[in-house]
């Protein structure tokens, strides 16, 4: 796996553990000493989620002693614990905005989990309905790393490419040829508008709005991404404007 963050020492990790108030699993500790986060290549892993999407993408692994709060282990753990269990430590961001966590309590030490970030903001909270937002993927960090797979260019969805590049013409072709439908959703249940909001694809969002696609949870998703990436304020501003415009025409 090709990735590299800021180099740290065992003494640095000991200080991080003291700030976290947890003992880092041994395999994950070795990973931090060797790589300390960063962008993985390849970046897809076998998710084994019950909802059917067998592959997911890692945006980046968090780092110890990062200069950027949103990518720092301690900062993210403190934010995470404000609304979630303290026995899971966020260690990576998934492309859809959710997180990969590792167990740091006696009962789940070293196990790797998928945290459904957006489900945690539903009202009422999924836990109150007996629904899961944390899914155990692997029993060890080593097993998780071994699940990463290389992705052939031909396996990359044309829709994902269009969204990533905010390619309005490209999406138009997919719609005109029936490869994509305006009412389509992805494996996470996100509509095209919501996927565009997650990707900060403002041109596509405007196009979908004019085609009558509902706004759905686009504002909520854009707001959450804007917490960690200022450029996503563009999507937030656009969705607010679209909501206002739609309300004026009612």
PDB file of N, CA and C in Angstrom, residues 10-20:
ATOM      1  N   UNK A  10       7.699   6.369  18.650  1.00  0.00           N
ATOM      2  CA  UNK A  10       6.950   5.674  19.703  1.00  0.00           C
ATOM      3  C   UNK A  10       6.591   6.639  20.826  1.00  0.00           C
ATOM      4  N   UNK A  11       7.487   7.570  21.114  1.00  0.00           N
ATOM      5  CA  UNK A  11       7.209   8.569  22.151  1.00  0.00           C
ATOM      6  C   UNK A  11       6.043   9.467  21.740  1.00  0.00           C
ATOM      7  N   UNK A  12       5.989   9.814  20.446  1.00  0.00           N
ATOM      8  CA  UNK A  12       4.862  10.609  19.945  1.00  0.00           C
ATOM      9  C   UNK A  12       3.552   9.856  20.135  1.00  0.00           C
ATOM     10  N   UNK A  13       3.562   8.564  19.803  1.00  0.00           N
ATOM     11  CA  UNK A  13       2.348   7.759  19.936  1.00  0.00           C
ATOM     12  C   UNK A  13       1.922   7.630  21.384  1.00  0.00           C
ATOM     13  N   UNK A  14       2.872   7.524  22.280  1.00  0.00           N
ATOM     14  CA  UNK A  14       2.549   7.446  23.704  1.00  0.00           C
ATOM     15  C   UNK A  14       1.843   8.729  24.143  1.00  0.00           C
ATOM     16  N   UNK A  15       2.305   9.856  23.650  1.00  0.00           N
ATOM     17  CA  UNK A  15       1.666  11.132  23.981  1.00  0.00           C
ATOM     18  C   UNK A  15       0.256  11.201  23.399  1.00  0.00           C
ATOM     19  N   UNK A  16       0.091  10.684  22.190  1.00  0.00           N
ATOM     20  CA  UNK A  16      -1.231  10.657  21.558  1.00  0.00           C
ATOM     21  C   UNK A  16      -2.183   9.781  22.366  1.00  0.00           C
ATOM     22  N   UNK A  17      -1.710   8.620  22.811  1.00  0.00           N
ATOM     23  CA  UNK A  17      -2.544   7.731  23.615  1.00  0.00           C
ATOM     24  C   UNK A  17      -2.977   8.403  24.915  1.00  0.00           C
ATOM     25  N   UNK A  18      -2.090   9.163  25.511  1.00  0.00           N
ATOM     26  CA  UNK A  18      -2.440   9.872  26.740  1.00  0.00           C
ATOM     27  C   UNK A  18      -3.529  10.907  26.470  1.00  0.00           C
ATOM     28  N   UNK A  19      -3.433  11.591  25.338  1.00  0.00           N
ATOM     29  CA  UNK A  19      -4.457  12.579  24.983  1.00  0.00           C
ATOM     30  C   UNK A  19      -5.785  11.908  24.664  1.00  0.00           C
ATOM     31  N   UNK A  20      -5.713  10.758  23.998  1.00  0.00           N
ATOM     32  CA  UNK A  20      -6.930  10.019  23.657  1.00  0.00           C
ATOM     33  C   UNK A  20      -7.547   9.355  24.879  1.00  0.00           C
TER      34      UNK A  20
END
